[in-house]
Structure formats: structure tokens, C-alpha cells
mmCIF file of C-alpha atoms in Angstrom:
data_model
loop_
_atom_site.group_PDB
_atom_site.id
_atom_site.type_symbol
_atom_site.label_atom_id
_atom_site.label_comp_id
_atom_site.label_asym_id
_atom_site.label_seq_id
_atom_site.Cartn_x
_atom_site.Cartn_y
_atom_site.Cartn_z
ATOM 1 C CA MET A 1 -3.455 -25.520 -1.935
ATOM 2 C CA ILE A 2 -2.809 -21.833 -1.369
ATOM 3 C CA ARG A 3 -2.775 -19.746 -4.515
ATOM 4 C CA LEU A 4 -1.712 -16.196 -5.145
ATOM 5 C CA PHE A 5 -4.662 -15.638 -7.433
ATOM 6 C CA VAL A 6 -8.085 -16.003 -5.883
ATOM 7 C CA PRO A 7 -11.575 -15.482 -7.263
ATOM 8 C CA SER A 8 -12.481 -11.840 -7.705
ATOM 9 C CA ARG A 9 -15.284 -10.731 -5.433
ATOM 10 C CA PRO A 10 -16.619 -7.189 -5.870
ATOM 11 C CA ALA A 11 -16.334 -6.295 -2.152
ATOM 12 C CA PHE A 12 -12.786 -7.621 -2.050
ATOM 13 C CA LEU A 13 -11.748 -5.574 -5.068
ATOM 14 C CA ARG A 14 -13.436 -2.457 -3.644
ATOM 15 C CA VAL A 15 -11.088 -2.702 -0.652
ATOM 16 C CA VAL A 16 -8.086 -3.037 -2.995
ATOM 17 C CA ARG A 17 -9.249 0.060 -4.901
ATOM 18 C CA ALA A 18 -10.026 2.032 -1.729
ATOM 19 C CA SER A 19 -6.533 1.438 -0.371
ATOM 20 C CA ALA A 20 -5.122 2.486 -3.749
ATOM 21 C CA TRP A 21 -7.098 5.734 -3.764
ATOM 22 C CA TYR A 22 -5.892 6.478 -0.243
ATOM 23 C CA ASP A 23 -2.289 5.879 -1.364
ATOM 24 C CA LEU A 24 -2.722 8.079 -4.424
ATOM 25 C CA VAL A 25 -4.162 10.984 -2.450
ATOM 26 C CA VAL A 26 -1.659 10.738 0.404
ATOM 27 C CA THR A 27 1.518 10.115 -1.589
ATOM 28 C CA ALA A 28 1.042 12.122 -4.782
ATOM 29 C CA GLY A 29 2.548 15.135 -3.037
ATOM 30 C CA PHE A 30 5.760 13.213 -2.405
ATOM 31 C CA ALA A 31 6.316 12.471 -6.108
ATOM 32 C CA THR A 32 8.058 15.688 -7.181
ATOM 33 C CA PRO A 33 10.508 18.049 -5.454
ATOM 34 C CA TRP A 34 8.066 20.969 -5.835
ATOM 35 C CA THR A 35 5.024 19.217 -4.422
ATOM 36 C CA TYR A 36 7.132 17.656 -1.679
ATOM 37 C CA ALA A 37 8.342 21.114 -0.583
ATOM 38 C CA LEU A 38 4.703 22.204 -0.177
ATOM 39 C CA LEU A 39 3.667 18.966 1.524
ATOM 40 C CA HIS A 40 6.687 19.033 3.837
ATOM 41 C CA GLY A 41 5.721 22.515 5.017
ATOM 42 C CA ALA A 42 2.081 21.551 5.504
ATOM 43 C CA LEU A 43 2.891 18.352 7.412
ATOM 44 C CA SER A 44 5.431 20.132 9.581
ATOM 45 C CA SER A 45 2.892 22.854 10.413
ATOM 46 C CA LEU A 46 0.219 20.242 11.174
ATOM 47 C CA GLY A 47 2.565 18.277 13.429
ATOM 48 C CA GLY A 48 3.531 21.463 15.262
ATOM 49 C CA ALA A 49 -0.091 22.576 15.665
ATOM 50 C CA LEU A 50 -1.113 19.167 17.039
ATOM 51 C CA GLY A 51 1.882 19.003 19.356
ATOM 52 C CA LEU A 52 3.203 15.893 17.599
ATOM 53 C CA GLY A 53 6.480 17.400 16.432
ATOM 54 C CA VAL A 54 7.701 18.996 13.239
ATOM 55 C CA LEU A 55 9.601 17.447 10.367
ATOM 56 C CA PRO A 56 13.343 17.970 10.073
ATOM 57 C CA ASP A 57 14.523 20.563 7.569
ATOM 58 C CA ARG A 58 14.456 19.358 3.984
ATOM 59 C CA ASP A 59 17.697 18.428 2.286
ATOM 60 C CA PRO A 60 18.448 17.035 -1.194
ATOM 61 C CA VAL A 61 18.806 13.405 -0.057
ATOM 62 C CA GLN A 62 15.595 13.474 1.985
ATOM 63 C CA THR A 63 13.820 15.023 -0.992
ATOM 64 C CA LEU A 64 15.210 12.336 -3.312
ATOM 65 C CA TYR A 65 13.939 9.522 -1.073
ATOM 66 C CA ALA A 66 10.564 11.217 -0.649
ATOM 67 C CA ASN A 67 10.288 11.551 -4.452
ATOM 68 C CA LEU A 68 11.281 7.914 -4.987
ATOM 69 C CA LEU A 69 8.696 6.762 -2.447
ATOM 70 C CA GLY A 70 6.025 9.004 -3.928
ATOM 71 C CA SER A 71 6.729 7.948 -7.509
ATOM 72 C CA VAL A 72 6.652 4.214 -6.772
ATOM 73 C CA VAL A 73 3.560 4.394 -4.583
ATOM 74 C CA VAL A 74 1.690 6.523 -7.136
ATOM 75 C CA VAL A 75 2.403 3.965 -9.881
ATOM 76 C CA TRP A 76 1.445 1.074 -7.559
ATOM 77 C CA ALA A 77 -1.786 2.897 -6.637
ATOM 78 C CA LEU A 78 -2.687 3.532 -10.281
ATOM 79 C CA LEU A 79 -2.182 -0.154 -11.086
ATOM 80 C CA ARG A 80 -4.573 -1.155 -8.299
ATOM 81 C CA ILE A 81 -7.145 1.443 -9.369
ATOM 82 C CA VAL A 82 -7.067 0.507 -13.061
ATOM 83 C CA LYS A 83 -6.756 -3.266 -12.642
ATOM 84 C CA PRO A 84 -7.424 -4.417 -9.082
ATOM 85 C CA LEU A 85 -6.646 -8.082 -8.521
ATOM 86 C CA PRO A 86 -6.934 -10.149 -5.365
ATOM 87 C CA VAL A 87 -3.194 -10.795 -5.427
ATOM 88 C CA HIS A 88 -2.701 -7.032 -5.103
ATOM 89 C CA ALA A 89 -4.344 -7.279 -1.672
ATOM 90 C CA LEU A 90 -1.695 -9.788 -0.609
ATOM 91 C CA PHE A 91 1.224 -7.719 -1.884
ATOM 92 C CA ASP A 92 -0.233 -4.456 -0.601
ATOM 93 C CA GLY A 93 -0.893 -6.016 2.803
ATOM 94 C CA VAL A 94 2.728 -7.142 3.014
ATOM 95 C CA ALA A 95 3.971 -3.710 1.897
ATOM 96 C CA ARG A 96 1.778 -1.992 4.489
ATOM 97 C CA THR A 97 3.148 -4.296 7.179
ATOM 98 C CA LEU A 98 6.657 -3.207 6.207
ATOM 99 C CA PHE A 99 5.699 0.491 6.053
ATOM 100 C CA ALA A 100 3.996 0.332 9.466
ATOM 101 C CA THR A 101 7.019 -1.423 10.954
ATOM 102 C CA TRP A 102 9.393 1.262 9.690
ATOM 103 C CA GLN A 103 7.062 4.047 10.783
ATOM 104 C CA ALA A 104 6.964 2.644 14.326
ATOM 105 C CA TYR A 105 10.746 2.234 14.251
ATOM 106 C CA ALA A 106 11.185 5.855 13.165
ATOM 107 C CA VAL A 107 8.911 7.197 15.914
ATOM 108 C CA ALA A 108 10.692 5.029 18.489
ATOM 109 C CA HIS A 109 13.935 6.666 17.375
ATOM 110 C CA GLY A 110 12.755 10.260 17.640
ATOM 111 C CA ALA A 111 10.758 10.961 14.453
ATOM 112 C CA THR A 112 7.655 13.126 14.653
ATOM 113 C CA ARG A 113 4.683 11.420 16.284
ATOM 114 C CA LEU A 114 2.672 12.666 13.295
ATOM 115 C CA LEU A 115 3.655 9.318 11.735
ATOM 116 C CA TRP A 116 1.207 7.557 14.053
ATOM 117 C CA LEU A 117 -1.664 9.014 11.998
ATOM 118 C CA PHE A 118 -0.304 7.273 8.898
ATOM 119 C CA PHE A 119 0.586 4.155 10.898
ATOM 120 C CA VAL A 120 -3.058 3.608 11.908
ATOM 121 C CA VAL A 121 -4.234 3.689 8.285
ATOM 122 C CA GLU A 122 -1.372 1.415 7.129
ATOM 123 C CA VAL A 123 -2.242 -1.178 9.751
ATOM 124 C CA ALA A 124 -5.995 -0.960 9.079
ATOM 125 C CA PHE A 125 -5.719 -1.390 5.295
ATOM 126 C CA GLY A 126 -3.008 -4.021 5.715
ATOM 127 C CA VAL A 127 -5.027 -6.161 8.123
ATOM 128 C CA VAL A 128 -8.248 -5.890 6.106
ATOM 129 C CA GLN A 129 -6.557 -6.843 2.831
ATOM 130 C CA LEU A 130 -4.539 -9.710 4.322
ATOM 131 C CA VAL A 131 -7.586 -11.124 6.112
ATOM 132 C CA LEU A 132 -9.706 -10.908 2.966
ATOM 133 C CA TRP A 133 -6.967 -12.540 0.905
ATOM 134 C CA TRP A 134 -6.446 -15.290 3.510
ATOM 135 C CA ARG A 135 -10.172 -16.082 3.710
ATOM 136 C CA ASN A 136 -10.452 -16.295 -0.082
ATOM 137 C CA ARG A 137 -7.129 -17.948 -0.943
ATOM 138 C CA ARG A 138 -8.409 -21.361 -2.007
ATOM 139 C CA ILE A 139 -9.630 -21.898 -5.562
ATOM 140 C CA SER A 140 -10.164 -24.705 -7.983
ATOM 141 C CA PRO A 141 -9.002 -24.860 -11.615
ATOM 142 C CA VAL A 142 -12.606 -24.435 -12.784
ATOM 143 C CA ASP A 143 -12.530 -20.874 -11.474
ATOM 144 C CA GLY A 144 -10.266 -19.984 -14.394
ATOM 145 C CA LEU A 145 -7.474 -18.736 -12.201
ATOM 146 C CA ALA A 146 -5.451 -21.875 -11.623
ATOM 147 C CA ASP A 147 -1.769 -21.784 -10.826
ATOM 148 C CA PRO A 148 0.370 -22.285 -13.977
ATOM 149 C CA ALA A 149 2.650 -24.538 -11.922
ATOM 150 C CA ASP A 150 -0.243 -27.014 -11.822
ATOM 151 C CA GLY A 151 -0.318 -27.124 -15.614
ATOM 152 C CA HIS A 152 -3.359 -24.892 -15.993
ATOM 153 C CA PRO A 153 -2.976 -21.531 -17.746
ATOM 154 C CA LEU A 154 -4.313 -18.410 -16.145
ATOM 155 C CA SER A 155 -7.422 -17.263 -17.912
ATOM 156 C CA ALA A 156 -7.310 -14.080 -19.940
ATOM 157 C CA ALA A 157 -9.973 -12.691 -17.580
ATOM 158 C CA SER A 158 -7.495 -12.744 -14.711
ATOM 159 C CA TRP A 159 -5.113 -10.389 -16.491
#
């Protein structure tokens, strides 16, 4: 039976943490209007210098969505840094699949090709985490992480 919770292996959890640290570093600048203004300028300059295109001018709605994205991803990253769980690899892999899909969609519709740099990392972390989760998805109740639907409580160690 496939379970959401799988045994914790140190290498597996290091990947979960590494992807979280990447997210924290890359998205922290999106979390506030002030840091986003600085980051927007830096990314636009980088895209222009690399010939990948600049970002559109900032506006209040774009800033709001950037701040929402940054805030949620920062909290999600902190959760995975403080308490990495194998199930986080599954959810993060799915989220990265969605992010990569929307990044490719945006570039296909005229957004700066600078997004491809982020796309590559999204796909890489997504694939690694989903493959690791898939390979380690089977457990037995003696592992202490049984599915509550099977009548076995999750062990306190899994929380």
C-alpha cells in the first residue's frame, strides 16, 4: 500500500532541507514590498545583461502577488528546514511541478526568459524529491509511521 508517510532516511531528509534552503534564499526577497522592489530591479538588470529580457514595470497588484508568493514560500521553507518529513518531499515535488509548468507557460506567452534559470532548479528539485519519495513509499506498521486509516496511530516521532 502506498503511504504518504515513509521512513525517514538521512539522505532523503537532506534533500528536503536543501530544497527548503534554496526556496528560502531565492524567495525571501519577494516577501515584502521593500525587498521586492530591490529584487525586481536586480532581476530586471540581470535579465537585461544576459539578454534574456527585463521584467515589466512594478505595479501594486504585481507587488501584492509577489509578496503573497514570497510569504507562503518562506513559511513553507521554514517548516521543511525545522521539521523535514518525507511527505514534504511529495508535496514539494508536486508544488515544483506546478511552478515549473506555470513558468514555462509564462515564457511561452512572452515573459522574460530569465524564468528558465528558475525553471531548471524547480524541475531538478521536483524530480529528485518525487523519485526519492516514490522509491521509499512503502512501509509497514512496525516502522511507527502507519496510516491512521489502517487503525494504527502515527508515532510521536513522526510529528
